[in-house]
Amino acid sequence: MLSAESLKQIDIELAKFPADQRRSAIMGALRIAQTEKGWLAPETIAFVADYIGITAAQAYEVATFYNMYNLQPVGKYKLTVCTNLPCALRGSVDTAQYLQEKLGIGFGETTPDGKFTLMEGECMGACGDAPVMLVNNHKMCSFMTDEAIDQKLAELC
Ligand code: FES
């Protein structure tokens, strides 16, 4: 279900915790599985849960709580726009609107070519850089004006 390399990485996560606290490695294990698979299908979550030694329901509790876990397939680039208050006060509603128009999709949707998925996100702790957008859960993009969006999309295309 997962590659030997991913299992090796999960073993490293498991080694960070006492033997009777294996469930503490679930966040890292799900992240590793998602990196390999692109998203967390129910059978992937169940496999990871079994590998860790917890129930699938316990793994779901984590996977459904944090919005960085993809519970359905996403495009090559998942763009998450923060719409919490500080970002909204600095124009994130316009940022989201501009992205929706440029990509022709709404929140939670993927472009027909499978390139972009647009998501609405919670505060990313970078309010001073508002409005902010996260690419694939890792790359933070600051001060997302229309021009900055054009530039970022051109980079990704
Ligand atoms: S409100 Fe957007 S990063 Fe904090």
PDB file of C-alpha atoms and ligand atoms in Angstrom:
ATOM      1  CA  MET A   1       0.000   0.000   0.000  1.00  0.00           C
ATOM      2  CA  LEU A   2       2.884   2.375   0.733  1.00  0.00           C
ATOM      3  CA  SER A   3       6.394   2.243  -0.639  1.00  0.00           C
ATOM      4  CA  ALA A   4       9.279   0.874   1.370  1.00  0.00           C
ATOM      5  CA  GLU A   5      10.686   4.395   1.517  1.00  0.00           C
ATOM      6  CA  SER A   6       7.475   5.784   3.036  1.00  0.00           C
ATOM      7  CA  LEU A   7       7.336   2.946   5.566  1.00  0.00           C
ATOM      8  CA  LYS A   8      10.933   3.701   6.491  1.00  0.00           C
ATOM      9  CA  GLN A   9       9.996   7.338   7.077  1.00  0.00           C
ATOM     10  CA  ILE A  10       7.004   6.308   9.179  1.00  0.00           C
ATOM     11  CA  ASP A  11       9.297   4.066  11.222  1.00  0.00           C
ATOM     12  CA  ILE A  12      11.442   7.136  11.901  1.00  0.00           C
ATOM     13  CA  GLU A  13       8.317   8.981  13.104  1.00  0.00           C
ATOM     14  CA  LEU A  14       7.410   6.021  15.330  1.00  0.00           C
ATOM     15  CA  ALA A  15      10.901   5.986  16.839  1.00  0.00           C
ATOM     16  CA  LYS A  16      10.306   9.497  18.189  1.00  0.00           C
ATOM     17  CA  PHE A  17       7.736   8.218  20.681  1.00  0.00           C
ATOM     18  CA  PRO A  18       7.676   5.601  23.461  1.00  0.00           C
ATOM     19  CA  ALA A  19       6.552   2.152  22.299  1.00  0.00           C
ATOM     20  CA  ASP A  20       3.215   2.501  24.092  1.00  0.00           C
ATOM     21  CA  GLN A  21       2.534   5.870  22.423  1.00  0.00           C
ATOM     22  CA  ARG A  22       2.720   4.831  18.784  1.00  0.00           C
ATOM     23  CA  ARG A  23      -0.495   6.713  18.033  1.00  0.00           C
ATOM     24  CA  SER A  24       1.417   9.964  18.515  1.00  0.00           C
ATOM     25  CA  ALA A  25       3.098   9.324  15.165  1.00  0.00           C
ATOM     26  CA  ILE A  26      -0.172   9.456  13.256  1.00  0.00           C
ATOM     27  CA  MET A  27       0.148  13.044  12.054  1.00  0.00           C
ATOM     28  CA  GLY A  28       3.582  12.465  10.601  1.00  0.00           C
ATOM     29  CA  ALA A  29       2.563   9.106   9.179  1.00  0.00           C
ATOM     30  CA  LEU A  30      -0.458  10.593   7.409  1.00  0.00           C
ATOM     31  CA  ARG A  31       1.705  13.381   6.020  1.00  0.00           C
ATOM     32  CA  ILE A  32       4.165  10.848   4.640  1.00  0.00           C
ATOM     33  CA  ALA A  33       1.347   8.788   3.107  1.00  0.00           C
ATOM     34  CA  GLN A  34      -0.160  11.902   1.533  1.00  0.00           C
ATOM     35  CA  THR A  35       3.182  12.947   0.086  1.00  0.00           C
ATOM     36  CA  GLU A  36       3.446   9.585  -1.651  1.00  0.00           C
ATOM     37  CA  LYS A  37      -0.186   9.233  -2.756  1.00  0.00           C
ATOM     38  CA  GLY A  38      -1.155  12.873  -3.266  1.00  0.00           C
ATOM     39  CA  TRP A  39      -4.219  12.448  -1.065  1.00  0.00           C
ATOM     40  CA  LEU A  40      -5.559  10.235   1.706  1.00  0.00           C
ATOM     41  CA  ALA A  41      -8.007   7.693   0.337  1.00  0.00           C
ATOM     42  CA  PRO A  42      -9.998   5.748   2.961  1.00  0.00           C
ATOM     43  CA  GLU A  43      -7.904   2.651   2.310  1.00  0.00           C
ATOM     44  CA  THR A  44      -4.700   4.651   2.738  1.00  0.00           C
ATOM     45  CA  ILE A  45      -5.901   6.005   6.082  1.00  0.00           C
ATOM     46  CA  ALA A  46      -6.902   2.509   7.160  1.00  0.00           C
ATOM     47  CA  PHE A  47      -3.526   1.130   6.117  1.00  0.00           C
ATOM     48  CA  VAL A  48      -1.631   3.824   8.020  1.00  0.00           C
ATOM     49  CA  ALA A  49      -3.820   3.304  11.084  1.00  0.00           C
ATOM     50  CA  ASP A  50      -3.165  -0.411  10.992  1.00  0.00           C
ATOM     51  CA  TYR A  51       0.574   0.129  10.570  1.00  0.00           C
ATOM     52  CA  ILE A  52       0.642   2.492  13.543  1.00  0.00           C
ATOM     53  CA  GLY A  53      -1.545   0.187  15.588  1.00  0.00           C
ATOM     54  CA  ILE A  54      -4.626   2.370  16.053  1.00  0.00           C
ATOM     55  CA  THR A  55      -8.140   2.121  14.702  1.00  0.00           C
ATOM     56  CA  ALA A  56      -9.113   3.671  11.388  1.00  0.00           C
ATOM     57  CA  ALA A  57     -11.583   5.865  13.297  1.00  0.00           C
ATOM     58  CA  GLN A  58      -8.749   7.302  15.392  1.00  0.00           C
ATOM     59  CA  ALA A  59      -6.775   8.080  12.234  1.00  0.00           C
ATOM     60  CA  TYR A  60      -9.862   9.708  10.695  1.00  0.00           C
ATOM     61  CA  GLU A  61     -10.222  11.941  13.740  1.00  0.00           C
ATOM     62  CA  VAL A  62      -6.827  13.420  12.906  1.00  0.00           C
ATOM     63  CA  ALA A  63      -7.190  13.418   9.118  1.00  0.00           C
ATOM     64  CA  THR A  64     -10.506  15.245   9.235  1.00  0.00           C
ATOM     65  CA  PHE A  65      -9.438  17.787  11.860  1.00  0.00           C
ATOM     66  CA  TYR A  66      -6.502  19.353  10.015  1.00  0.00           C
ATOM     67  CA  ASN A  67      -7.244  20.894   6.650  1.00  0.00           C
ATOM     68  CA  MET A  68      -3.759  20.187   5.293  1.00  0.00           C
ATOM     69  CA  TYR A  69      -4.769  16.575   4.827  1.00  0.00           C
ATOM     70  CA  ASN A  70      -6.379  15.997   1.453  1.00  0.00           C
ATOM     71  CA  LEU A  71      -9.373  13.703   1.791  1.00  0.00           C
ATOM     72  CA  GLN A  72     -10.020  13.772  -1.932  1.00  0.00           C
ATOM     73  CA  PRO A  73      -7.741  14.057  -4.944  1.00  0.00           C
ATOM     74  CA  VAL A  74      -6.273  17.512  -5.517  1.00  0.00           C
ATOM     75  CA  GLY A  75      -4.563  19.180  -8.427  1.00  0.00           C
ATOM     76  CA  LYS A  76      -0.828  19.367  -8.898  1.00  0.00           C
ATOM     77  CA  TYR A  77      -0.897  22.667  -7.038  1.00  0.00           C
ATOM     78  CA  LYS A  78      -3.219  23.120  -4.080  1.00  0.00           C
ATOM     79  CA  LEU A  79      -3.684  26.824  -3.455  1.00  0.00           C
ATOM     80  CA  THR A  80      -5.080  27.664  -0.029  1.00  0.00           C
ATOM     81  CA  VAL A  81      -6.169  31.250   0.542  1.00  0.00           C
ATOM     82  CA  CYS A  82      -6.507  32.437   4.122  1.00  0.00           C
ATOM     83  CA  THR A  83      -9.867  34.116   4.616  1.00  0.00           C
ATOM     84  CA  ASN A  84      -9.693  34.746   8.362  1.00  0.00           C
ATOM     85  CA  LEU A  85     -10.275  38.242   9.673  1.00  0.00           C
ATOM     86  CA  PRO A  86      -6.790  39.840   9.463  1.00  0.00           C
ATOM     87  CA  CYS A  87      -6.369  38.592   5.900  1.00  0.00           C
ATOM     88  CA  ALA A  88      -9.939  39.571   5.031  1.00  0.00           C
ATOM     89  CA  LEU A  89      -9.275  43.093   6.293  1.00  0.00           C
ATOM     90  CA  ARG A  90      -6.275  43.205   3.957  1.00  0.00           C
ATOM     91  CA  GLY A  91      -8.204  42.043   0.901  1.00  0.00           C
ATOM     92  CA  SER A  92      -8.193  38.242   0.912  1.00  0.00           C
ATOM     93  CA  VAL A  93     -11.809  38.186  -0.250  1.00  0.00           C
ATOM     94  CA  ASP A  94     -10.683  40.001  -3.395  1.00  0.00           C
ATOM     95  CA  THR A  95      -7.678  37.667  -3.636  1.00  0.00           C
ATOM     96  CA  ALA A  96      -9.960  34.645  -3.543  1.00  0.00           C
ATOM     97  CA  GLN A  97     -12.365  36.205  -6.027  1.00  0.00           C
ATOM     98  CA  TYR A  98      -9.527  37.011  -8.423  1.00  0.00           C
ATOM     99  CA  LEU A  99      -8.169  33.464  -8.179  1.00  0.00           C
ATOM    100  CA  GLN A 100     -11.603  31.976  -8.734  1.00  0.00           C
ATOM    101  CA  GLU A 101     -12.048  34.090 -11.858  1.00  0.00           C
ATOM    102  CA  LYS A 102      -8.546  33.364 -13.179  1.00  0.00           C
ATOM    103  CA  LEU A 103      -8.833  29.612 -12.625  1.00  0.00           C
ATOM    104  CA  GLY A 104     -12.528  29.302 -13.385  1.00  0.00           C
ATOM    105  CA  ILE A 105     -13.184  27.276 -10.250  1.00  0.00           C
ATOM    106  CA  GLY A 106     -14.600  27.818  -6.773  1.00  0.00           C
ATOM    107  CA  PHE A 107     -13.298  26.752  -3.386  1.00  0.00           C
ATOM    108  CA  GLY A 108     -12.928  22.996  -3.117  1.00  0.00           C
ATOM    109  CA  GLU A 109     -12.700  22.572  -6.871  1.00  0.00           C
ATOM    110  CA  THR A 110      -9.945  21.530  -9.260  1.00  0.00           C
ATOM    111  CA  THR A 111      -9.302  22.886 -12.741  1.00  0.00           C
ATOM    112  CA  PRO A 112     -10.255  20.459 -15.548  1.00  0.00           C
ATOM    113  CA  ASP A 113      -6.579  19.988 -16.453  1.00  0.00           C
ATOM    114  CA  GLY A 114      -5.869  18.809 -12.904  1.00  0.00           C
ATOM    115  CA  LYS A 115      -3.343  21.541 -12.327  1.00  0.00           C
ATOM    116  CA  PHE A 116      -4.886  23.694  -9.604  1.00  0.00           C
ATOM    117  CA  THR A 117      -7.134  23.075  -6.624  1.00  0.00           C
ATOM    118  CA  LEU A 118      -8.412  26.094  -4.737  1.00  0.00           C
ATOM    119  CA  MET A 119      -9.098  25.869  -1.009  1.00  0.00           C
ATOM    120  CA  GLU A 120     -10.210  28.257   1.700  1.00  0.00           C
ATOM    121  CA  GLY A 121      -7.881  28.198   4.685  1.00  0.00           C
ATOM    122  CA  GLU A 122      -7.710  29.274   8.287  1.00  0.00           C
ATOM    123  CA  CYS A 123      -5.143  31.660   9.799  1.00  0.00           C
ATOM    124  CA  MET A 124      -1.656  30.555   8.874  1.00  0.00           C
ATOM    125  CA  GLY A 125       0.067  32.680  11.492  1.00  0.00           C
ATOM    126  CA  ALA A 126       1.368  35.121   8.911  1.00  0.00           C
ATOM    127  CA  CYS A 127      -1.221  37.865   9.346  1.00  0.00           C
ATOM    128  CA  GLY A 128       1.432  40.550   8.926  1.00  0.00           C
ATOM    129  CA  ASP A 129       1.920  39.371   5.346  1.00  0.00           C
ATOM    130  CA  ALA A 130      -1.803  39.410   4.553  1.00  0.00           C
ATOM    131  CA  PRO A 131      -3.340  38.415   2.329  1.00  0.00           C
ATOM    132  CA  VAL A 132      -1.513  35.099   2.245  1.00  0.00           C
ATOM    133  CA  MET A 133      -1.785  31.943   0.181  1.00  0.00           C
ATOM    134  CA  LEU A 134      -0.210  28.549   0.737  1.00  0.00           C
ATOM    135  CA  VAL A 135       0.968  26.359  -2.147  1.00  0.00           C
ATOM    136  CA  ASN A 136       0.870  22.606  -1.526  1.00  0.00           C
ATOM    137  CA  ASN A 137       0.808  23.095   2.250  1.00  0.00           C
ATOM    138  CA  HIS A 138       4.442  24.211   2.313  1.00  0.00           C
ATOM    139  CA  LYS A 139       5.181  27.356   0.324  1.00  0.00           C
ATOM    140  CA  MET A 140       3.799  30.541   1.871  1.00  0.00           C
ATOM    141  CA  CYS A 141       3.079  33.389  -0.533  1.00  0.00           C
ATOM    142  CA  SER A 142       2.731  36.849   0.996  1.00  0.00           C
ATOM    143  CA  PHE A 143       0.934  40.045   0.007  1.00  0.00           C
ATOM    144  CA  MET A 144      -1.166  38.376  -2.674  1.00  0.00           C
ATOM    145  CA  THR A 145      -2.285  41.268  -4.819  1.00  0.00           C
ATOM    146  CA  ASP A 146      -3.705  40.595  -8.278  1.00  0.00           C
ATOM    147  CA  GLU A 147      -0.229  41.188  -9.703  1.00  0.00           C
ATOM    148  CA  ALA A 148       1.360  38.786  -7.219  1.00  0.00           C
ATOM    149  CA  ILE A 149      -1.232  36.154  -8.117  1.00  0.00           C
ATOM    150  CA  ASP A 150      -0.533  36.596 -11.838  1.00  0.00           C
ATOM    151  CA  GLN A 151       3.175  36.188 -11.161  1.00  0.00           C
ATOM    152  CA  LYS A 152       2.721  33.095  -8.992  1.00  0.00           C
ATOM    153  CA  LEU A 153       0.398  31.395 -11.470  1.00  0.00           C
ATOM    154  CA  ALA A 154       2.843  32.126 -14.297  1.00  0.00           C
ATOM    155  CA  GLU A 155       5.613  30.514 -12.206  1.00  0.00           C
ATOM    156  CA  LEU A 156       3.526  27.413 -11.625  1.00  0.00           C
ATOM    157  CA  CYS A 157       2.308  27.013 -15.205  1.00  0.00           C
TER     158      CYS A 157
HETATM  159  S1  FES B   1      -5.534  35.752   9.229  1.00  0.00           S
HETATM  160 FE1  FES B   1      -4.549  35.129   7.437  1.00  0.00          FE
HETATM  161  S2  FES B   1      -2.588  34.501   8.130  1.00  0.00           S
HETATM  162 FE2  FES B   1      -3.618  35.107   9.927  1.00  0.00          FE
END
